[in-house]
Amino acid sequence: MANDLREKDYVAVVQCHIVKERCSGYFCEKAFNERTGGFAAYPKDKAYRTLYLTCGGCCGRAVQRKLSHLARKIKQREDIGKDRIVVQLSSCITKDNFHAPPCPNLDYLKALIARLRLDVREDTAVSELAEKRRAESVYKAKGAACESD
Ligand code: SF4
Ligand code: SF4
């Protein structure tokens, strides 16, 4: 399936359920609005529908049910097919950070999404400081996947 972002109309951002117990997701939304971080490749002059949801908790299996529901309903109600949806995995799932390594079930999440035949991309909000520390392999000082801390 082509991952041409101009052909997409709907962005489903999947965030870590555990992290979302204390994070509003503001920096994910900000990154999308500004087309930065993992959203830098999205054209700025195109409007997208968006949905923010969590993986449902470890092991992430609820992602299959949630995204399946989305794909089914949006097809029924608005005739939007899977080829027009893109799933974006949040940085707290995909990136190493001060608090934890990437989600241990990252490959599993991607496999579930692939089975639904939905395109998937990685990263949302990306902190410049955290990127620098990742490059230097330094996570002894305070840093985060994004700027939420
Ligand atoms: S990437 Fe940052 S803002 Fe987005 S859900 Fe994770 S911790 Fe929150
Ligand atoms: S499966 Fe991964 S993304 Fe989901 S709650 Fe567990 S650690 Fe977070």
mmCIF file of C-alpha atoms and ligand atoms in Angstrom:
data_model
loop_
_atom_site.group_PDB
_atom_site.id
_atom_site.type_symbol
_atom_site.label_atom_id
_atom_site.label_comp_id
_atom_site.label_asym_id
_atom_site.label_seq_id
_atom_site.Cartn_x
_atom_site.Cartn_y
_atom_site.Cartn_z
ATOM 1 C CA MET A 1 0.000 0.000 0.000
ATOM 2 C CA ALA A 2 1.437 3.370 -0.931
ATOM 3 C CA ASN A 3 2.469 5.578 1.953
ATOM 4 C CA ASP A 4 1.972 8.817 0.011
ATOM 5 C CA LEU A 5 0.824 11.311 2.618
ATOM 6 C CA ARG A 6 -0.975 13.438 0.052
ATOM 7 C CA GLU A 7 -3.239 10.478 -0.604
ATOM 8 C CA LYS A 8 -4.136 10.167 3.075
ATOM 9 C CA ASP A 9 -7.054 11.911 4.713
ATOM 10 C CA TYR A 10 -7.126 10.426 8.171
ATOM 11 C CA VAL A 11 -4.326 10.185 10.754
ATOM 12 C CA ALA A 12 -4.739 7.807 13.697
ATOM 13 C CA VAL A 13 -2.115 8.553 16.335
ATOM 14 C CA VAL A 14 -1.493 5.600 18.646
ATOM 15 C CA GLN A 15 0.059 6.472 22.002
ATOM 16 C CA CYS A 16 1.414 4.386 24.883
ATOM 17 C CA HIS A 17 -1.400 3.594 27.281
ATOM 18 C CA ILE A 18 0.871 3.682 30.325
ATOM 19 C CA VAL A 19 2.404 7.025 29.405
ATOM 20 C CA LYS A 20 -1.020 8.484 28.690
ATOM 21 C CA GLU A 21 -1.997 7.903 32.291
ATOM 22 C CA ARG A 22 -0.063 11.069 33.042
ATOM 23 C CA CYS A 23 0.417 12.736 29.664
ATOM 24 C CA SER A 24 -2.261 14.765 27.911
ATOM 25 C CA GLY A 25 -0.678 14.108 24.539
ATOM 26 C CA TYR A 26 -0.306 17.833 23.989
ATOM 27 C CA PHE A 27 3.133 17.571 22.401
ATOM 28 C CA CYS A 28 1.899 14.976 19.913
ATOM 29 C CA GLU A 29 -0.900 17.307 18.870
ATOM 30 C CA LYS A 30 1.459 20.289 18.738
ATOM 31 C CA ALA A 31 3.902 18.392 16.531
ATOM 32 C CA PHE A 32 1.120 17.455 14.157
ATOM 33 C CA ASN A 33 -0.251 20.975 14.056
ATOM 34 C CA GLU A 34 3.199 22.357 13.290
ATOM 35 C CA ARG A 35 4.198 19.430 11.049
ATOM 36 C CA THR A 36 7.377 18.773 13.001
ATOM 37 C CA GLY A 37 9.063 15.637 14.340
ATOM 38 C CA GLY A 38 7.392 12.522 12.984
ATOM 39 C CA PHE A 39 4.910 14.680 11.099
ATOM 40 C CA ALA A 40 7.477 16.709 9.156
ATOM 41 C CA ALA A 41 6.705 14.841 5.938
ATOM 42 C CA TYR A 42 3.006 15.706 6.032
ATOM 43 C CA PRO A 43 2.157 18.560 3.662
ATOM 44 C CA LYS A 44 1.288 21.730 5.545
ATOM 45 C CA ASP A 45 -1.292 22.842 3.028
ATOM 46 C CA LYS A 46 -3.455 19.749 3.419
ATOM 47 C CA ALA A 47 -6.057 19.352 6.162
ATOM 48 C CA TYR A 48 -6.334 15.951 7.832
ATOM 49 C CA ARG A 49 -8.837 14.381 10.124
ATOM 50 C CA THR A 50 -7.134 13.073 13.259
ATOM 51 C CA LEU A 51 -7.839 10.632 16.033
ATOM 52 C CA TYR A 52 -5.716 10.047 19.131
ATOM 53 C CA LEU A 53 -5.992 6.702 20.868
ATOM 54 C CA THR A 54 -3.871 4.530 23.111
ATOM 55 C CA CYS A 55 -2.679 0.988 22.551
ATOM 56 C CA GLY A 56 -4.996 -0.129 25.359
ATOM 57 C CA GLY A 57 -2.158 -1.325 27.589
ATOM 58 C CA CYS A 58 0.433 -4.074 27.343
ATOM 59 C CA CYS A 59 0.731 -6.120 25.207
ATOM 60 C CA GLY A 60 -0.957 -3.659 22.845
ATOM 61 C CA ARG A 61 -3.392 -6.122 21.366
ATOM 62 C CA ALA A 62 -6.326 -3.729 21.734
ATOM 63 C CA VAL A 63 -4.790 -1.721 18.914
ATOM 64 C CA GLN A 64 -6.100 -4.342 16.509
ATOM 65 C CA ARG A 65 -9.657 -3.997 17.788
ATOM 66 C CA LYS A 66 -9.591 -0.215 18.012
ATOM 67 C CA LEU A 67 -8.157 0.348 14.553
ATOM 68 C CA SER A 68 -10.343 -2.348 13.067
ATOM 69 C CA HIS A 69 -13.378 -0.546 14.507
ATOM 70 C CA LEU A 70 -12.177 2.752 13.082
ATOM 71 C CA ALA A 71 -11.554 1.312 9.619
ATOM 72 C CA ARG A 72 -14.914 -0.461 9.558
ATOM 73 C CA LYS A 73 -16.988 2.470 10.765
ATOM 74 C CA ILE A 74 -15.331 5.123 8.683
ATOM 75 C CA LYS A 75 -15.846 2.978 5.609
ATOM 76 C CA GLN A 76 -19.515 2.429 6.452
ATOM 77 C CA ARG A 77 -20.311 6.006 7.380
ATOM 78 C CA GLU A 78 -18.066 8.029 5.102
ATOM 79 C CA ASP A 79 -16.738 5.628 2.498
ATOM 80 C CA ILE A 80 -13.170 6.330 3.558
ATOM 81 C CA GLY A 81 -11.073 3.279 2.729
ATOM 82 C CA LYS A 82 -8.017 1.925 4.505
ATOM 83 C CA ASP A 83 -5.771 3.344 1.830
ATOM 84 C CA ARG A 84 -6.694 6.840 3.016
ATOM 85 C CA ILE A 85 -5.782 6.147 6.663
ATOM 86 C CA VAL A 86 -2.306 6.330 8.145
ATOM 87 C CA VAL A 87 -1.358 5.200 11.643
ATOM 88 C CA GLN A 88 1.335 7.154 13.453
ATOM 89 C CA LEU A 89 3.016 5.579 16.487
ATOM 90 C CA SER A 90 3.921 8.112 19.179
ATOM 91 C CA SER A 91 7.514 8.826 20.135
ATOM 92 C CA CYS A 92 6.993 7.376 23.603
ATOM 93 C CA ILE A 93 6.346 4.048 21.843
ATOM 94 C CA THR A 94 9.092 4.245 19.252
ATOM 95 C CA LYS A 95 11.981 6.070 20.877
ATOM 96 C CA ASP A 96 14.465 5.457 23.629
ATOM 97 C CA ASN A 97 14.168 8.053 26.385
ATOM 98 C CA PHE A 98 15.133 8.871 29.932
ATOM 99 C CA HIS A 99 12.248 6.919 31.423
ATOM 100 C CA ALA A 100 12.387 3.775 29.361
ATOM 101 C CA PRO A 101 13.554 2.101 26.176
ATOM 102 C CA PRO A 102 11.081 1.920 23.271
ATOM 103 C CA CYS A 103 7.945 -0.171 23.759
ATOM 104 C CA PRO A 104 8.978 -3.821 24.095
ATOM 105 C CA ASN A 105 5.991 -4.706 21.935
ATOM 106 C CA LEU A 106 6.788 -2.315 19.105
ATOM 107 C CA ASP A 107 7.208 -5.057 16.506
ATOM 108 C CA TYR A 108 4.024 -6.705 17.716
ATOM 109 C CA LEU A 109 2.086 -3.445 17.393
ATOM 110 C CA LYS A 110 3.413 -2.981 13.871
ATOM 111 C CA ALA A 111 2.500 -6.564 12.989
ATOM 112 C CA LEU A 112 -1.067 -6.038 14.236
ATOM 113 C CA ILE A 113 -1.404 -2.868 12.178
ATOM 114 C CA ALA A 114 0.094 -4.562 9.111
ATOM 115 C CA ARG A 115 -2.496 -7.324 9.393
ATOM 116 C CA LEU A 116 -5.168 -4.669 9.138
ATOM 117 C CA ARG A 117 -3.463 -3.501 5.938
ATOM 118 C CA LEU A 118 -3.030 -0.002 7.300
ATOM 119 C CA ASP A 119 0.056 2.079 6.631
ATOM 120 C CA VAL A 120 2.091 2.818 9.728
ATOM 121 C CA ARG A 121 4.702 5.435 10.480
ATOM 122 C CA GLU A 122 6.864 6.070 13.542
ATOM 123 C CA ASP A 123 7.380 9.073 15.851
ATOM 124 C CA THR A 124 5.314 12.099 16.747
ATOM 125 C CA ALA A 125 6.788 14.786 19.005
ATOM 126 C CA VAL A 126 10.568 14.812 18.957
ATOM 127 C CA SER A 127 12.575 16.833 21.454
ATOM 128 C CA GLU A 128 15.825 18.250 20.030
ATOM 129 C CA LEU A 129 17.510 17.742 23.388
ATOM 130 C CA ALA A 130 16.422 14.129 23.582
ATOM 131 C CA GLU A 131 17.626 13.544 20.004
ATOM 132 C CA LYS A 132 21.018 14.970 20.955
ATOM 133 C CA ARG A 133 21.206 12.717 23.985
ATOM 134 C CA ARG A 134 20.155 9.708 21.953
ATOM 135 C CA ALA A 135 22.903 10.473 19.446
ATOM 136 C CA GLU A 136 25.395 10.689 22.281
ATOM 137 C CA SER A 137 23.865 7.629 23.979
ATOM 138 C CA VAL A 138 23.417 9.719 27.106
ATOM 139 C CA TYR A 139 20.410 8.999 29.208
ATOM 140 C CA LYS A 140 21.794 9.551 32.618
ATOM 141 C CA ALA A 141 20.571 13.142 32.598
ATOM 142 C CA LYS A 142 16.947 14.162 32.357
ATOM 143 C CA GLY A 143 15.447 13.725 28.911
ATOM 144 C CA ALA A 144 12.301 12.420 27.325
ATOM 145 C CA ALA A 145 10.944 11.025 24.073
ATOM 146 C CA CYS A 146 9.280 14.359 23.504
ATOM 147 C CA GLU A 147 9.001 17.444 25.664
ATOM 148 C CA SER A 148 6.213 16.187 27.900
ATOM 149 C CA ASP A 149 8.467 16.040 30.952
HETATM 150 S S1 SF4 B 1 4.973 11.303 22.499
HETATM 151 FE FE1 SF4 B 1 5.056 12.735 24.217
HETATM 152 S S2 SF4 B 1 3.144 13.956 24.088
HETATM 153 FE FE2 SF4 B 1 2.896 12.151 22.798
HETATM 154 S S3 SF4 B 1 1.814 10.688 24.156
HETATM 155 FE FE3 SF4 B 1 4.034 10.250 24.256
HETATM 156 S S4 SF4 B 1 4.802 11.402 26.036
HETATM 157 FE FE4 SF4 B 1 2.771 12.225 25.476
HETATM 158 S S1 SF4 B 2 2.314 -2.243 24.732
HETATM 159 FE FE1 SF4 B 2 3.926 -0.689 24.569
HETATM 160 S S2 SF4 B 2 2.832 1.157 23.981
HETATM 161 FE FE2 SF4 B 2 1.306 -0.239 24.878
HETATM 162 S S3 SF4 B 2 1.221 0.231 27.085
HETATM 163 FE FE3 SF4 B 2 2.703 -1.422 26.796
HETATM 164 S S4 SF4 B 2 4.681 -0.323 26.668
HETATM 165 FE FE4 SF4 B 2 3.052 1.198 26.237
#
